[in-house]
CSV table of C-alpha atoms in Angstrom, one decimal:
chain,number,residue,atom,x,y,z
A,1333,MET,CA,125.8,202.5,139.9
A,1334,SER,CA,122.2,203.2,140.7
A,1335,THR,CA,121.4,205.6,143.5
A,1336,ALA,CA,118.5,205.8,146.0
A,1337,LEU,CA,117.3,209.4,146.1
A,1338,ARG,CA,114.3,209.0,148.3
A,1339,ILE,CA,112.5,205.6,150.0
A,1340,ALA,CA,109.2,205.9,151.9
A,1341,HIS,CA,107.3,203.1,153.6
A,1342,GLY,CA,104.4,202.5,155.4
A,1343,ALA,CA,101.0,200.4,155.4
A,1344,PHE,CA,100.7,201.3,151.8
A,1345,GLY,CA,104.1,199.5,151.0
A,1346,ARG,CA,106.9,201.3,149.7
A,1347,VAL,CA,107.7,204.0,146.9
A,1348,ALA,CA,111.4,204.5,145.9
A,1349,LEU,CA,112.8,207.3,144.0
A,1350,LEU,CA,115.8,205.6,142.0
A,1351,ASP,CA,118.6,207.0,139.8
A,1352,MET,CA,119.0,204.3,137.7
A,1353,ASP,CA,122.0,203.3,135.7
A,1354,TRP,CA,122.2,199.4,136.5
A,1355,SER,CA,120.4,196.5,135.1
A,1356,LEU,CA,118.3,194.5,137.8
A,1357,VAL,CA,118.1,190.8,137.7
A,1358,ARG,CA,114.5,188.9,136.7
A,1359,HIS,CA,112.3,189.4,139.9
A,1360,ALA,CA,109.1,189.6,141.4
A,1361,HIS,CA,106.9,191.3,144.2
A,1362,PRO,CA,104.0,190.4,146.1
A,1363,HIS,CA,102.6,194.0,145.3
A,1364,CYS,CA,101.1,196.0,142.9
A,1365,HIS,CA,103.8,197.3,141.0
A,1366,VAL,CA,103.9,200.8,138.9
A,1367,LEU,CA,107.0,202.3,137.4
A,1368,LEU,CA,106.8,206.0,136.3
A,1369,LYS,CA,109.6,207.8,134.8
A,1370,VAL,CA,110.3,211.1,136.5
A,1371,GLU,CA,113.3,212.5,134.2
A,1372,GLY,CA,116.2,211.5,132.4
A,1373,ALA,CA,116.6,209.0,129.4
A,1374,ASP,CA,113.7,207.0,128.3
A,1375,THR,CA,114.4,203.2,129.2
A,1376,GLN,CA,112.8,200.0,129.4
A,1377,PHE,CA,111.8,196.8,131.5
A,1378,VAL,CA,111.3,193.3,130.2
A,1379,VAL,CA,107.7,192.0,131.6
A,1380,GLY,CA,107.1,188.4,131.3
A,1381,ASP,CA,109.1,187.8,127.9
A,1382,LYS,CA,108.5,191.1,126.3
A,1383,VAL,CA,110.3,194.7,126.3
A,1384,TYR,CA,108.2,197.8,127.2
A,1385,PRO,CA,109.4,201.3,127.1
A,1386,LEU,CA,109.2,203.5,130.3
A,1387,THR,CA,109.0,207.4,128.9
A,1388,ASN,CA,107.6,210.6,130.0
A,1389,GLN,CA,104.3,209.2,128.1
A,1390,THR,CA,104.2,205.5,128.9
A,1391,ALA,CA,104.2,203.8,132.2
A,1392,VAL,CA,105.2,200.1,133.1
A,1393,LEU,CA,102.8,198.2,135.1
A,1394,VAL,CA,103.6,194.7,136.5
A,1395,ASN,CA,101.0,192.5,138.3
A,1396,GLY,CA,101.7,190.7,141.6
A,1397,TRP,CA,104.3,188.1,141.5
A,1398,GLN,CA,104.9,188.9,137.5
A,1399,PRO,CA,108.4,188.1,136.7
A,1400,HIS,CA,110.2,191.3,135.3
A,1401,ALA,CA,113.5,192.7,135.0
A,1402,TYR,CA,115.0,196.4,134.4
A,1403,VAL,CA,117.4,196.8,131.2
A,1404,HIS,CA,120.0,199.6,131.2
A,1405,ASP,CA,121.2,200.6,127.8
A,1406,PRO,CA,124.8,201.7,129.1
A,1407,ALA,CA,125.0,204.0,126.1
A,1408,ARG,CA,122.0,206.0,127.6
A,1409,PRO,CA,122.0,208.4,130.3
A,1410,ARG,CA,120.5,207.8,133.8
A,1411,THR,CA,116.9,207.5,134.4
A,1412,VAL,CA,115.1,208.8,137.7
A,1413,ILE,CA,112.4,206.3,138.2
A,1414,LEU,CA,109.6,206.5,140.5
A,1415,ALA,CA,108.7,202.9,141.9
A,1416,LEU,CA,105.6,202.1,143.7
A,1417,TYR,CA,105.3,198.9,145.6
A,1418,ILE,CA,101.8,198.9,147.0
A,1419,GLU,CA,100.1,196.5,149.2
A,1420,PRO,CA,96.9,195.0,148.0
A,1421,GLU,CA,95.6,195.4,151.9
A,1422,TRP,CA,96.0,198.9,151.6
A,1423,LEU,CA,94.3,199.4,148.1
A,1424,LYS,CA,91.3,197.4,149.5
A,1425,ALA,CA,90.4,200.2,152.0
A,1426,PHE,CA,89.4,202.3,148.9
A,1427,ARG,CA,87.4,199.5,147.0
A,1428,PRO,CA,87.3,195.8,148.1
A,1429,GLY,CA,87.9,194.2,144.8
A,1430,TRP,CA,91.1,196.3,144.9
A,1431,ALA,CA,92.5,193.5,146.9
A,1432,ALA,CA,92.8,191.6,143.7
A,1433,SER,CA,96.0,194.1,142.9
A,1434,GLY,CA,98.0,191.5,144.2
A,1435,ALA,CA,97.0,188.8,141.8
A,1436,PRO,CA,97.5,188.2,138.0
A,1437,GLY,CA,95.3,190.0,135.5
A,1438,PHE,CA,95.0,193.1,137.6
A,1439,PHE,CA,96.7,195.2,134.9
A,1440,THR,CA,95.4,193.9,131.6
A,1441,HIS,CA,98.5,195.2,129.9
A,1442,PRO,CA,102.1,195.7,131.1
A,1443,SER,CA,102.3,199.2,129.5
A,1444,GLY,CA,100.0,202.2,129.0
A,1445,ASP,CA,99.8,205.8,127.9
A,1446,VAL,CA,100.2,208.0,131.0
A,1447,SER,CA,97.5,210.9,131.0
A,1448,PRO,CA,98.4,214.6,131.9
A,1449,ARG,CA,97.0,214.0,135.5
A,1450,ILE,CA,99.1,210.7,136.3
A,1451,ARG,CA,102.0,212.6,135.0
A,1452,GLY,CA,101.5,215.6,137.3
A,1453,LEU,CA,100.6,213.5,140.6
A,1454,ALA,CA,103.7,211.6,139.8
A,1455,MET,CA,106.2,214.5,139.3
A,1456,ASN,CA,104.4,216.3,142.4
A,1457,LEU,CA,105.0,213.0,144.6
A,1458,ALA,CA,108.6,212.9,143.6
A,1459,ALA,CA,109.2,216.7,144.1
A,1460,ASP,CA,107.8,216.7,147.4
A,1461,MET,CA,109.7,213.4,148.5
A,1462,MET,CA,112.7,215.1,147.7
A,1463,ALA,CA,112.0,218.5,149.5
A,1464,ARG,CA,109.8,217.2,152.5
A,1465,PRO,CA,111.4,213.6,153.1
A,1466,ASP,CA,109.8,213.4,156.7
A,1467,ALA,CA,106.2,214.7,155.4
A,1468,ARG,CA,105.0,211.1,155.4
A,1469,ALA,CA,101.3,211.8,156.2
A,1470,ALA,CA,101.3,214.1,152.9
A,1471,HIS,CA,103.2,211.8,150.9
A,1472,GLU,CA,100.7,208.7,151.6
A,1473,ALA,CA,97.7,211.2,150.8
A,1474,MET,CA,99.4,212.0,147.4
A,1475,LEU,CA,99.9,208.3,146.6
A,1476,SER,CA,96.5,207.8,147.2
A,1477,ASP,CA,95.5,210.0,144.4
A,1478,LEU,CA,98.0,208.6,142.0
A,1479,MET,CA,97.0,205.0,142.9
A,1480,ILE,CA,93.5,205.8,142.1
A,1481,ALA,CA,94.1,207.6,138.9
A,1482,VAL,CA,96.5,204.5,137.9
A,1483,ILE,CA,93.8,201.9,138.5
A,1484,GLU,CA,91.0,204.1,137.1
A,1485,ARG,CA,93.1,204.4,134.0
A,1486,PHE,CA,94.8,200.9,133.6
A,1487,THR,CA,92.8,198.5,135.1
A,1488,PRO,CA,88.9,197.3,134.5
A,1489,TRP,CA,88.4,198.2,138.1
A,1490,ARG,CA,84.6,198.5,137.6
A,1491,SER,CA,84.5,194.7,136.7
A,1492,PHE,CA,86.3,193.7,140.0
A,1493,PRO,CA,84.0,192.3,143.1
A,1494,ALA,CA,82.5,195.2,145.2
A,1495,SER,CA,82.0,192.8,148.0
A,1496,ILE,CA,84.8,190.3,149.7
A,1497,ARG,CA,81.8,187.4,149.4
A,1498,GLU,CA,82.1,187.8,145.6
A,1499,MET,CA,86.0,187.3,145.6
A,1500,ASN,CA,87.3,183.9,144.9
A,1501,VAL,CA,90.8,183.0,145.3
A,1502,ARG,CA,92.8,179.9,143.7
A,1503,SER,CA,93.5,177.5,146.0
A,1504,GLY,CA,96.1,175.0,144.1
A,1505,ASP,CA,97.6,172.0,145.0
A,1506,TRP,CA,97.9,171.4,149.2
A,1507,ARG,CA,101.2,170.2,148.8
A,1508,ILE,CA,102.1,173.7,147.0
A,1509,ARG,CA,100.4,175.9,149.4
A,1510,LYS,CA,102.3,173.9,152.1
A,1511,VAL,CA,105.6,174.6,150.3
A,1512,ALA,CA,104.7,178.0,149.9
A,1513,ALA,CA,103.9,178.7,153.5
A,1514,SER,CA,107.0,176.9,154.4
A,1515,MET,CA,109.2,179.4,152.3
A,1516,ARG,CA,107.2,182.2,153.7
A,1517,THR,CA,108.3,181.4,157.3
A,1518,GLU,CA,111.6,179.8,156.6
A,1519,THR,CA,114.5,182.5,157.4
A,1520,ARG,CA,117.4,180.6,155.8
A,1521,HIS,CA,117.8,179.3,152.3
A,1522,VAL,CA,116.7,175.9,151.7
A,1523,GLY,CA,117.6,174.3,148.6
A,1524,LEU,CA,114.8,173.2,146.2
A,1525,ASP,CA,116.0,169.7,146.0
A,1526,ALA,CA,115.2,169.7,149.6
A,1527,VAL,CA,111.8,171.4,149.4
A,1528,ALA,CA,110.9,168.6,146.4
A,1529,LYS,CA,111.9,165.9,148.8
A,1530,GLU,CA,110.0,167.3,151.9
A,1531,ALA,CA,106.8,167.8,149.7
A,1532,GLY,CA,107.4,164.3,148.4
A,1533,LEU,CA,107.6,165.4,144.7
A,1534,SER,CA,110.2,165.0,142.3
A,1535,ARG,CA,112.1,168.3,141.4
A,1536,SER,CA,110.3,168.5,137.9
A,1537,HIS,CA,106.9,167.6,139.3
A,1538,LEU,CA,107.6,170.4,142.1
A,1539,PHE,CA,108.5,173.1,139.4
A,1540,ARG,CA,105.5,172.1,137.0
A,1541,LEU,CA,102.9,172.1,140.1
A,1542,PHE,CA,104.1,175.2,141.7
A,1543,GLU,CA,104.3,177.2,138.8
A,1544,SER,CA,100.6,176.3,137.8
A,1545,SER,CA,99.4,176.7,141.4
A,1546,ILE,CA,101.2,179.8,142.1
A,1547,GLY,CA,101.9,181.6,138.8
A,1548,VAL,CA,105.9,181.8,139.2
A,1549,PRO,CA,108.6,179.2,139.1
A,1550,PRO,CA,109.8,178.2,143.0
A,1551,LYS,CA,113.1,179.7,142.7
A,1552,VAL,CA,111.5,183.2,141.6
A,1553,TYR,CA,109.0,182.7,144.5
A,1554,GLN,CA,111.6,181.9,147.2
A,1555,ASN,CA,113.8,185.0,146.1
A,1556,VAL,CA,110.7,187.1,146.4
A,1557,VAL,CA,110.2,185.9,149.8
A,1558,ARG,CA,113.8,186.3,150.6
A,1559,MET,CA,114.1,190.0,149.3
A,1560,GLU,CA,110.9,191.0,151.2
A,1561,GLN,CA,112.4,189.5,154.4
A,1562,ALA,CA,115.7,191.3,153.5
A,1563,VAL,CA,113.6,194.5,153.2
A,1564,ASP,CA,111.7,194.4,156.3
A,1565,ALA,CA,114.8,193.9,158.1
A,1566,VAL,CA,116.7,196.3,156.7
A,1567,LEU,CA,113.8,199.0,157.2
A,1568,ASN,CA,112.2,198.0,160.5
A,1569,ARG,CA,115.0,196.2,162.5
A,1570,THR,CA,118.0,197.9,164.1
A,1571,ALA,CA,120.4,194.6,163.7
A,1572,SER,CA,123.5,195.2,161.8
A,1573,LEU,CA,123.5,194.2,157.9
A,1574,CYS,CA,126.0,191.6,159.0
A,1575,ASP,CA,123.7,189.9,161.3
A,1576,ILE,CA,120.8,190.2,158.9
A,1577,SER,CA,122.9,188.7,156.4
A,1578,GLN,CA,123.6,185.8,158.5
A,1579,THR,CA,120.2,185.5,159.7
A,1580,LEU,CA,118.8,185.2,156.2
A,1581,GLY,CA,121.4,182.4,155.4
A,1582,PHE,CA,124.0,184.0,153.1
A,1583,ALA,CA,127.4,182.8,153.4
A,1584,ALA,CA,129.1,186.2,153.6
A,1585,PRO,CA,127.7,189.8,153.7
A,1586,ALA,CA,129.2,190.5,150.3
A,1587,HIS,CA,126.5,188.0,149.1
A,1588,PHE,CA,123.7,189.5,150.6
A,1589,THR,CA,124.7,192.9,149.5
A,1590,ARG,CA,124.9,191.7,145.7
A,1591,PHE,CA,121.8,189.7,146.1
A,1592,PHE,CA,120.2,192.9,147.4
A,1593,ARG,CA,121.5,195.4,144.8
A,1594,ASN,CA,120.7,192.9,142.0
A,1595,HIS,CA,116.9,193.2,143.1
A,1596,ALA,CA,116.6,196.5,144.3
A,1597,GLY,CA,119.1,198.6,142.3
A,1598,VAL,CA,121.1,199.7,145.4
A,1599,SER,CA,123.1,198.2,148.1
A,1600,PRO,CA,121.2,197.5,151.8
A,1601,ARG,CA,123.2,200.1,153.3
A,1602,GLU,CA,122.2,202.9,151.0
A,1603,PHE,CA,118.6,201.6,151.1
A,1604,ARG,CA,118.7,201.8,155.2
A,1605,ASN,CA,120.2,205.0,155.2
A,1606,VAL,CA,118.0,207.1,152.8
A,1607,SER,CA,114.7,205.4,154.3
A,1608,ARG,CA,115.8,207.1,157.5
A,1609,LEU,CA,115.4,210.5,155.8
A,1610,ALA,CA,111.7,209.9,156.4
A,1611,SER,CA,111.7,209.1,159.8
């Protein structure tokens, strides 16, 4: 099974150093998501419908809400991956237009050649997280340098708005906005048939409108929201994992553990224990 070596979290989002030998289900994140290989075997991710390599020379770049999956080859050894889940609001402090990092099109391509600078910054961050798990300020400073280098290399950042006034946000269908807002505030799992009925839509119409408005199917969106609620609870609350499982509407703690592992690579208990090394 995969292992979490280190997990850091803060206003920037979270950074996970993962020793991976287990595939992950198709999922998404509301973050700017960057994957960099640290050591071990070359591996691969599916982004959208295509396979992209993760090697010493290539990074995998995933836009906010873009479905993707980790595909582990059982014939290959494990891979240590530095996984960055970066909050758009944190990036906005560097440049207003970088708030677009949570939207489609921020990265123009899901894969790109890693520069020596990016490789060095990633390796330094990974090494320092291992050696000094509690050096949170230093890690955030190193992450800042790494993300600036990544954005400058892999995005058309000069074309992004320099002012908040210049930024336009796609509004979408008002019924879908209402459904999405309800999903974000609902702590218990609600079936999509009930969601469609509440919105006054057929199931098929809900699916078509949701994906055209939000960019992902409603099931993927629902799982993203549920996973982010789970991560927040595991990292920031003192409740037992059994209580968190019940609050989030899982039928049994084992179902919660399986859901969490399939999305994060490790169990919620390991995720919590490793993150506390940085406290």
